Each structure stands twice: as structure tokens, then as C-alpha cells.
Coordinates of C-alpha atoms in Angstrom, one line a residue:
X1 CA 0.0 0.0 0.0
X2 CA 1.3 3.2 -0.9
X3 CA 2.9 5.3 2.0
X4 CA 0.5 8.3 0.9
X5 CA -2.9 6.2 1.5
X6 CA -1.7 5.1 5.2
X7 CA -0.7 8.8 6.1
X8 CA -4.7 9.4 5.1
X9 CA -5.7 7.0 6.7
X10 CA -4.3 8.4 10.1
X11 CA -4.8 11.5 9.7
X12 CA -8.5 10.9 9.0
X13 CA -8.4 8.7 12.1
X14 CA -7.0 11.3 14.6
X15 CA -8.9 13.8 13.2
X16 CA -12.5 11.4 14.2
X17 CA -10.8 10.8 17.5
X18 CA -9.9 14.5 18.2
X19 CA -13.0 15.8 16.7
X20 CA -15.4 13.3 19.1
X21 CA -12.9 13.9 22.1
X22 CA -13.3 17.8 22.4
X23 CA -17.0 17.4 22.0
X24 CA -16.7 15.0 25.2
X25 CA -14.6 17.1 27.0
X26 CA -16.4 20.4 26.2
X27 CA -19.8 18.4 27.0
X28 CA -17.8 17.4 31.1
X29 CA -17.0 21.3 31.1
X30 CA -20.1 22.6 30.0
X31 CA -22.2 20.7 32.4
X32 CA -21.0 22.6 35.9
X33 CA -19.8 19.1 37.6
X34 CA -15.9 21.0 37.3
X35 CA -14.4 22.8 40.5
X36 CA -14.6 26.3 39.7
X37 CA -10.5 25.8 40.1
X38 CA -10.7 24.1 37.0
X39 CA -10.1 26.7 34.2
X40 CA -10.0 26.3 30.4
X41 CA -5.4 25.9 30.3
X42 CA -6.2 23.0 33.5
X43 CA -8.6 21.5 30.9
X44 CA -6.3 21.2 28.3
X45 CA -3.4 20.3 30.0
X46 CA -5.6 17.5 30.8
X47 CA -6.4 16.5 28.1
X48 CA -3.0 16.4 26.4
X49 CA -1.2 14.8 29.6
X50 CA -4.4 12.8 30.2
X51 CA -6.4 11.8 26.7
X52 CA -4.5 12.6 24.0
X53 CA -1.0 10.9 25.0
X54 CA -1.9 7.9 26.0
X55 CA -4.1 8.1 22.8
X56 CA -1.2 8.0 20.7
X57 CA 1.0 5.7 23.0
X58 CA -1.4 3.1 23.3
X59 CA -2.6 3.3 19.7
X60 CA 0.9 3.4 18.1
X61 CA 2.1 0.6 20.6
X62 CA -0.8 -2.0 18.8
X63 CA 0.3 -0.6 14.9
X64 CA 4.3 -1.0 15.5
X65 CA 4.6 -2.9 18.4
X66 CA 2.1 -5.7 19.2
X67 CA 0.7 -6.5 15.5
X68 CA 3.9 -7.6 13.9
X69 CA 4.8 -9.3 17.4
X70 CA 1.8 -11.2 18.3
X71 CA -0.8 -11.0 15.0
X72 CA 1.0 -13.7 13.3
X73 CA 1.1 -16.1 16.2
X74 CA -2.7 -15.2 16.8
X75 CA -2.5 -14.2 20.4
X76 CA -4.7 -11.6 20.6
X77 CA -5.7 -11.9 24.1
X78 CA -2.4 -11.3 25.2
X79 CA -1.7 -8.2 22.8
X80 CA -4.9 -6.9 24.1
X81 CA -3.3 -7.5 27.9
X82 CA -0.1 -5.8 27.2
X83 CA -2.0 -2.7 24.9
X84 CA -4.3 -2.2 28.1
X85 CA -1.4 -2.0 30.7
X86 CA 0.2 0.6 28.5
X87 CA -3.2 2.5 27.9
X88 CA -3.7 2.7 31.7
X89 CA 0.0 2.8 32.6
X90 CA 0.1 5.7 30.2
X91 CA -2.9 7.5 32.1
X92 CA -2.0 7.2 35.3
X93 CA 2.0 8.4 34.2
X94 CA -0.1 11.7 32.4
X95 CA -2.3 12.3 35.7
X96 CA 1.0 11.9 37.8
X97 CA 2.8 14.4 35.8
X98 CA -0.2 16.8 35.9
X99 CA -0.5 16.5 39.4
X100 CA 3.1 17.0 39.8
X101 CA 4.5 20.0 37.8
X102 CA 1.3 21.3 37.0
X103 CA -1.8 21.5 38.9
X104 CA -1.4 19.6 42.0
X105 CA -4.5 21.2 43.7
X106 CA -6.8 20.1 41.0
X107 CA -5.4 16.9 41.2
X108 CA -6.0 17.1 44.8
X109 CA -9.6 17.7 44.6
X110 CA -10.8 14.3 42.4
X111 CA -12.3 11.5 45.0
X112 CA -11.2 8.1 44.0
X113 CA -14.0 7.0 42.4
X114 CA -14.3 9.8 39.9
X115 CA -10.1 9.2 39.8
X116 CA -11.4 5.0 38.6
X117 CA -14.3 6.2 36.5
X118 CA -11.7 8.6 34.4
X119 CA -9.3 6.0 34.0
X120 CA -11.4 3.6 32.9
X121 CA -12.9 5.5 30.5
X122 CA -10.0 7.1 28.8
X123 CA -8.1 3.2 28.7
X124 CA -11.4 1.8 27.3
X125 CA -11.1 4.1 24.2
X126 CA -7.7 3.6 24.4
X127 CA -8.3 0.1 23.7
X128 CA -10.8 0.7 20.8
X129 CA -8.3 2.9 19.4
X130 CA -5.8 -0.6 19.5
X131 CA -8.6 -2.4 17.7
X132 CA -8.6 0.6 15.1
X133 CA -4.9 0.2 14.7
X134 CA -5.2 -3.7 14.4
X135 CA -7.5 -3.4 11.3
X136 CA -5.4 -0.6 9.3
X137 CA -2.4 -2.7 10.3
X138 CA -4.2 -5.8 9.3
X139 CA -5.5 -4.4 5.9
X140 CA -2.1 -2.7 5.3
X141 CA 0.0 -5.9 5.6
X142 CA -2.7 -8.2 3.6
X143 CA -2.6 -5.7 0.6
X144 CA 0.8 -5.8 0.6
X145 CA 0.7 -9.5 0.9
X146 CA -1.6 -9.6 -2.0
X147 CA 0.5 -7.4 -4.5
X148 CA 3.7 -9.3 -3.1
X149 CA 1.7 -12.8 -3.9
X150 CA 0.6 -11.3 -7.1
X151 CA 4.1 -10.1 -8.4
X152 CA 5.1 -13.5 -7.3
X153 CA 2.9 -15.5 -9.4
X154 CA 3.3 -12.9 -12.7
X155 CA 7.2 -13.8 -12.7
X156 CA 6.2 -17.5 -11.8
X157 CA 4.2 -17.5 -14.9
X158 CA 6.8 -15.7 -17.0
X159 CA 9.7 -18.3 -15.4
X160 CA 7.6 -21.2 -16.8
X161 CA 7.1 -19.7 -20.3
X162 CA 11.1 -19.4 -20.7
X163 CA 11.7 -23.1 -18.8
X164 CA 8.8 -24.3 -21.4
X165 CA 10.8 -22.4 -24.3
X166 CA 13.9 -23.6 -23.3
X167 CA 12.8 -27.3 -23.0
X168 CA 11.6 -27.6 -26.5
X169 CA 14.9 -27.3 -27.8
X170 CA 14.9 -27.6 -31.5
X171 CA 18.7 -28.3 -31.8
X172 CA 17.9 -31.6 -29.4
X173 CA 14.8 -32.6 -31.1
X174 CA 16.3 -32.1 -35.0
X175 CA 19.2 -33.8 -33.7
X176 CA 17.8 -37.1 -32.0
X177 CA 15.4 -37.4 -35.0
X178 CA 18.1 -37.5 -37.5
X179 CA 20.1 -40.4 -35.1
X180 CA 16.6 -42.2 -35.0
X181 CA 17.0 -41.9 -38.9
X182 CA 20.0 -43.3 -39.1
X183 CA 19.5 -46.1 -36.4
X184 CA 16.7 -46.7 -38.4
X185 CA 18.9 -48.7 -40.7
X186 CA 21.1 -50.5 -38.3
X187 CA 18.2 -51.8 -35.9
X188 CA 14.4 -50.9 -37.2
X189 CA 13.5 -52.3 -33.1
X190 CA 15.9 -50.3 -31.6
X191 CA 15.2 -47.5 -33.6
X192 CA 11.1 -47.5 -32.9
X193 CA 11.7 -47.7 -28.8
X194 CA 14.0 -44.5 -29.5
X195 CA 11.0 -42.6 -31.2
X196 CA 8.6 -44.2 -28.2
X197 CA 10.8 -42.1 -25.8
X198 CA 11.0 -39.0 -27.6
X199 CA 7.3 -39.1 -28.1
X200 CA 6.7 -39.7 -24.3
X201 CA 9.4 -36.4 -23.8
X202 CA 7.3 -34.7 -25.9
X203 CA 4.0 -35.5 -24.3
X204 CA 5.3 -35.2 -20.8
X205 CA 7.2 -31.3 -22.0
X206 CA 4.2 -30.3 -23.6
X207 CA 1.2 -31.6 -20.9
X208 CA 2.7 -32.8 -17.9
X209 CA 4.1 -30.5 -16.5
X210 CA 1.7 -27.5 -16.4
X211 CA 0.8 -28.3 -12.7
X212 CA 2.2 -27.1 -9.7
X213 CA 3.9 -30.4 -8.9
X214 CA 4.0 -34.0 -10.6
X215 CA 5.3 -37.4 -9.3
X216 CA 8.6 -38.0 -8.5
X217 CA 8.9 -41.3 -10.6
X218 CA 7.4 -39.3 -13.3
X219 CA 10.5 -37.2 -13.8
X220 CA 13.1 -39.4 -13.1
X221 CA 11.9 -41.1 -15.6
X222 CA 11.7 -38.3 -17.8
X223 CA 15.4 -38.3 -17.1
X224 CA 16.2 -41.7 -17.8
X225 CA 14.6 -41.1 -21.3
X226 CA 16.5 -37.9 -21.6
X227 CA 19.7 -39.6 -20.9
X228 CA 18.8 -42.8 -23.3
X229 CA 18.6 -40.6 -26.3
X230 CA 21.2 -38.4 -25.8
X231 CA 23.9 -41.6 -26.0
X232 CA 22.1 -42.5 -29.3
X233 CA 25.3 -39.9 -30.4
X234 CA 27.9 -41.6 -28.7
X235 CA 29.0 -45.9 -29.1
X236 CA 30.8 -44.9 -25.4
X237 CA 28.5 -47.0 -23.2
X238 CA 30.0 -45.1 -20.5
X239 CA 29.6 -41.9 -21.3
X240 CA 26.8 -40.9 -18.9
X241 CA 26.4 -42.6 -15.3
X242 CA 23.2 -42.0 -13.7
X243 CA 22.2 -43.8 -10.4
X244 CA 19.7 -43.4 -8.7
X245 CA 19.2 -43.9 -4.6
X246 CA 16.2 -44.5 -2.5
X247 CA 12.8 -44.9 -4.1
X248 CA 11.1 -42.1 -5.7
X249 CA 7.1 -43.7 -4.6
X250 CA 5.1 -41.5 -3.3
X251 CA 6.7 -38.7 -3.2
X252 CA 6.3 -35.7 -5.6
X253 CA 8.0 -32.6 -6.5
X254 CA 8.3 -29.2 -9.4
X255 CA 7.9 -30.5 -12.7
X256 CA 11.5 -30.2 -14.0
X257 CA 13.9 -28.7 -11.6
X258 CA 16.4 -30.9 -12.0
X259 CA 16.1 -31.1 -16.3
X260 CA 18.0 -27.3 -16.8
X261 CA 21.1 -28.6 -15.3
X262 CA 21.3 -32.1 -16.9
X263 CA 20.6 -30.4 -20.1
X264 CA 23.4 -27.6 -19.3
X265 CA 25.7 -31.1 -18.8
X266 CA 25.0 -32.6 -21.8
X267 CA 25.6 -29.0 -24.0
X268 CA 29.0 -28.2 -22.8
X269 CA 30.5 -31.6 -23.0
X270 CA 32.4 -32.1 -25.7
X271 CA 34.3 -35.2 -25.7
X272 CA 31.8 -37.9 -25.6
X273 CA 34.7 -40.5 -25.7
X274 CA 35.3 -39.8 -22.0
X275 CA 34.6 -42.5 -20.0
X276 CA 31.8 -41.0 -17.0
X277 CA 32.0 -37.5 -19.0
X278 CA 29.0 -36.7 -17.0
X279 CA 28.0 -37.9 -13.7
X280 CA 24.4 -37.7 -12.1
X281 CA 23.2 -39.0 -8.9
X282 CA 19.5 -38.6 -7.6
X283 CA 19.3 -39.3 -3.8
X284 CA 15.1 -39.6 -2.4
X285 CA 15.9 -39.4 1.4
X286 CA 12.9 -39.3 3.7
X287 CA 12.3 -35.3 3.8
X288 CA 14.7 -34.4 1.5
X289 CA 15.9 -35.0 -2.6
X290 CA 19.6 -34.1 -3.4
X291 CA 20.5 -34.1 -7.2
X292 CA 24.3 -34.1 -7.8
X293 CA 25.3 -33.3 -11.9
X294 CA 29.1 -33.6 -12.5
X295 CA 30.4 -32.8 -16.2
X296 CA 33.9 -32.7 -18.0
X297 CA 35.0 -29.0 -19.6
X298 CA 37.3 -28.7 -21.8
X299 CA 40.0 -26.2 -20.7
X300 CA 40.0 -24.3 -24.1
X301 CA 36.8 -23.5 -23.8
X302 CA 35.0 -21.1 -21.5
X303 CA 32.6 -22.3 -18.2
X304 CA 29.5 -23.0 -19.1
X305 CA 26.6 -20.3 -19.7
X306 CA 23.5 -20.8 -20.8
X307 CA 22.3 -20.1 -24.7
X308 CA 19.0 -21.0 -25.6
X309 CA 18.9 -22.2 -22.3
X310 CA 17.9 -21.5 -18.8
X311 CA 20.5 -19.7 -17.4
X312 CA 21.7 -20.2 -13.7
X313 CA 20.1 -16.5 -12.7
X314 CA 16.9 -17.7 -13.4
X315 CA 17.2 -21.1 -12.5
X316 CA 17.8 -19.5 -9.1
X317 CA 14.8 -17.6 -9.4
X318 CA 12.8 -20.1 -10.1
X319 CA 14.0 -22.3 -7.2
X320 CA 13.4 -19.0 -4.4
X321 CA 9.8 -19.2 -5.7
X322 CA 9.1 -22.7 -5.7
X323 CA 10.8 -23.9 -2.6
X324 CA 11.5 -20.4 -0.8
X325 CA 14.0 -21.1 2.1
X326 CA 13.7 -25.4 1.5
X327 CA 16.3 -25.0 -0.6
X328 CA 20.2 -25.3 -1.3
X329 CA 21.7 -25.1 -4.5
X330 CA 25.6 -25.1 -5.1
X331 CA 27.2 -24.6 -8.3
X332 CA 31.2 -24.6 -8.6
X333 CA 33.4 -25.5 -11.4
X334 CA 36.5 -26.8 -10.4
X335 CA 39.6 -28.6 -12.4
X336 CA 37.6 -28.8 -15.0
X337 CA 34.6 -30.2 -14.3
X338 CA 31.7 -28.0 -13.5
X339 CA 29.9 -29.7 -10.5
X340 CA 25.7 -28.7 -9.6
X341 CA 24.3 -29.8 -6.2
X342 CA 21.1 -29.2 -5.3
X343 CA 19.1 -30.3 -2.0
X344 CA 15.5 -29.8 -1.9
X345 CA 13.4 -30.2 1.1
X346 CA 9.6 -31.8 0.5

């Protein structure tokens, strides 16, 4: 909420509360029940040391104070406990200090029971002055929660357009057709349970994973097939080692979180001859999934960065929005290998 439309809204509530306490206080004057020691500056000392300061102490203590301390945990009884000691402690300090430095001799002259009647009186508005601070506290911090939540999901949305744009990589899908192509030659079999996995890519890419979360078998093995036809380029058997530990049943998780790095792995190795050029371990503990992705550089060429990819910034992004604070990713590249780790609490 802007800064402008909460300054309003207190001036237009001290303005109520000033306007409706002068009437009440010329009302008490005006009817005679005053000593005749009781001028017009004795009244508004009063009322400032009296009324009007524990006004603001009590009302300012419930906006800054009490709301952000105890509104969240939903003890309200005890906010209103502590907001009524200050609104009477506050009285009772403003009535000592008038009866000290000011007018002790109209201090002198109140009986106790008009003394208990005042108190209570001023700490009771006091107190609906807390409530009034609770609600424009209350409806400041939900707007803001709203346009936080809203700004949230717009760069949700446009996270998952790019991750959706970046999966449907043309270079990857033109290239495992034409090594179908060819394998279609060799081994006709072989060849049609290749196509059976791109189409299942393709299907899952394209419907699956347009909700909020999927199964966690679901895209491992998205990434087993992912894995299977990118060695379709390579006779190393050996090239890729992916293992997998602990069972992923039952358990779900962020359509493809893990994908942008294994894809990232596969684009910036080069030498598919190396034997466990790129490394990938899944681990499903019981409140936790880790996903570790080791590749092999090639110290000619510069560390990886993303192109027509996701790039780290926004896989990071992506990850404080999904799993804000249940989250750890580390990414380091060291002698030549860039290394990905990535724990995610579920």
C-alpha cells in the first residue's frame, strides 16, 4: 500500500478521535460538575497529559509494536493484555505528571471514584483505538501480501514460459530425430523404442508439467529417457552414469527442476569418448531429494553459460519461488569439471 494512502488513513483517524474527544470534553465542562479551580489551560493540559498521549502511545504501541509481534502467532488476548497496561499505565504516568509539575491542587480535589471512573474510561477508548490500529495494520499488511503474492505468481508464470521455451529445444529434437534416422537402418526395433521415448518427452514437455507439482517417478523417468537418447550420439556405453538412490514412490516434487542442469551437462561436453564424462546422482531421502550433476570441460573453452537455455540466474529464481528457504543449491566448477548440487526439502 502506498505510504501516501496510510498517512490518510491516520490523519482521517485522529482527526475522528480529536473531533469526538473535544465534544466529550467540552460536554464534562459545560455541564457545571468541574471545580470552579478548573479553568480552560487546567482542561487542556488534561487533556493532552491525560487523553491525548496515552491516545497515541497506546494506539501506536498496537500498529508498531504488538501487530507484527503477536498478530502472526494469533494471540490476541495477550496483545490486548499488554495494549491495556500501557493505555492505563500511560494515564496514570499523564495524571502523575499533571498533578506533579502542574496542577497539583486540582489533582488534589478528584475523590477516587471519579479518579477509577476517568481512568477507565479514557483506557477503554484507548483500547478501541488498538482495535482501530489492528484493522489498518491488518489491511495494510494483507494488501501488501496480496501485491507481493501477485508479483510473485506474474514472474512465476513468466519463469515457466522461458523453462517451457527452453525445453523444447529444436537443436535436441532435430538432432535425436536424424540419429533415429539413421538407427533406423542398423536396428528398425531399436530405432522405434528411441521414437517411443521421444514421443513420451514430448507429451510429458508439452502436458505434464503444467501443474504445480508431478510425481517424482514421473521425472526421473523423464530423465532416464532424456539420458537414453542423448547416448544414441555416442557408441561410449560409459559416457553418462546416472544412479539413482532411495525410491522415488510417493513422493512428488516441481515439474523439472532438476532437467536445466542435466541439459546444461550434456551441451558443454564435448568429448563424448570420455569415459563418465557426465556424472548424475538422484538421492530420495525421507524429507529431502539431493540431485548431484558432474560434467567434464574442456580447458580451451570457457565455463558453461546458458544459450537458448535456462541460465543459472533464473534457474535460481525459479528455485526462491518454488521452494522459498527449502532450498540449497551449489554450483562450482572446479579442475575442469563444473559440479551442480542441489538439495531440496519436500
Amino acid at each position: 500500500m502506498k505510504k501516501s494512502l496510510i498517512a490518510i488513513l491516520h490523519v482521517g483517524y485522529w482527526f475522528v478521535y480529536l473531533l469526538l474527544a473535544m465534544i466529550m470534553m467540552y460536554a464534562v465542562s459545560s455541564s457545571g460538575s468541574l471545580s470552579e479551580t478548573v479553568g480552560e489551560e487546567v482542561i487542556a493540559t488534561a487533556f493532552f497529559f491525560m487523553v491525548l498521549l496515552p491516545a497515541v502511545v497506546t494506539f501506536y504501541t498496537f500498529y508498531l509494536v504488538l501487530f507484527p509481534r503477536y498478530f502472526g502467532r494469533k494471540q490476541f488476548g495477550l496483545a490486548f493484555l499488554i495494549g491495556g497496561l500501557v493505555s492505563v499505565g500511560t494515564t496514570l504516568l499523564g495524571f502523575a505528571i499533571l498533578g506533579t509539575f502542574f496542577y497539583p491542587e486540582c489533582v488534589a480535589e478528584m475523590d477516587l471514584p471519579g479518579f477509577l471512573f476517568f481512568v477507565s474510561i479514557v483506557s477503554f477508548f484507548n483500547l478501541l483505538g488498538g482495535v482501530v490500529a489492528f484493522v489498518l495494520q491488518g489491511f495494510s499488511t494483507w494488501f501488501e501480501e496480496v501485491k507481493i503474492k501477485e508479483a510473485l505468481q506474474e514472474k512465476n508464470h513468466a519463469m515457466e514460459l522461458a523453462l517451457v521455451k527452453s525445453q523444447l529445444d529444436p537443436h535436441f529434437l532435430f538432432n535425436t530425430i536424424n540419429n533415429i534416422d539413421v538407427l533406423i537402418l542398423k536396428d528398425a526395433d531399436e530405432a522405434s523404442d528411441y521414437l517411443n521415448r521421444l514421443s513420451d518427452i514430448m507429451r510429458f514437455m508439452l502436458y505434464e508439467t503444467k501443474t504445480e507439482t508431478i510425481a517424482l517417478s514421473r521425472e526421473v523417468a523423464y530423465i532416464e529417457k532424456y539420458i537414453a537418447l542423448q547416448k544414441i550420439r555416442t557408441a561410449n556405453e560409459t559416457y553418462v552414469d546416472f544412479r539413482l538412490i532411495g525410491s522415488p514412490a510417493g513422493r512428488v516434487i516441481a515439474p523439472m527442476v532438476f532437467i536445466p542442469f542435466i541439459e546444461n551437462a550434456f551441451k558443454h561436453t564435448t568429448n563424448k569418448k570420455v569415459e563418465r564424462a557426465i556424472r548424475i546422482e538422484l538421492e530420495v531421502m525421507s524429507e529431502a531429494v539431493r540431485m548431484s550433476c558432474v560434467n567434464r570441460l574442456d580447458p580451451s573453452r570457457n565455463p558453461p553459460v546458458a544459450k537458448g537455455g535456462l541460465g543459472n540466474e533464473l534457474i535460481r529464481k525459479r528455485l526462491e519461488l518454488l521452494y522459498p528457504g527449502k532450498h540449497h543449491l551449489e554450483v562450482r566448477n572446479e579442475l575442469n569439471e563444473y559440479h551442480v548440487n542441489l538439495l531440496i526439502t519436500t
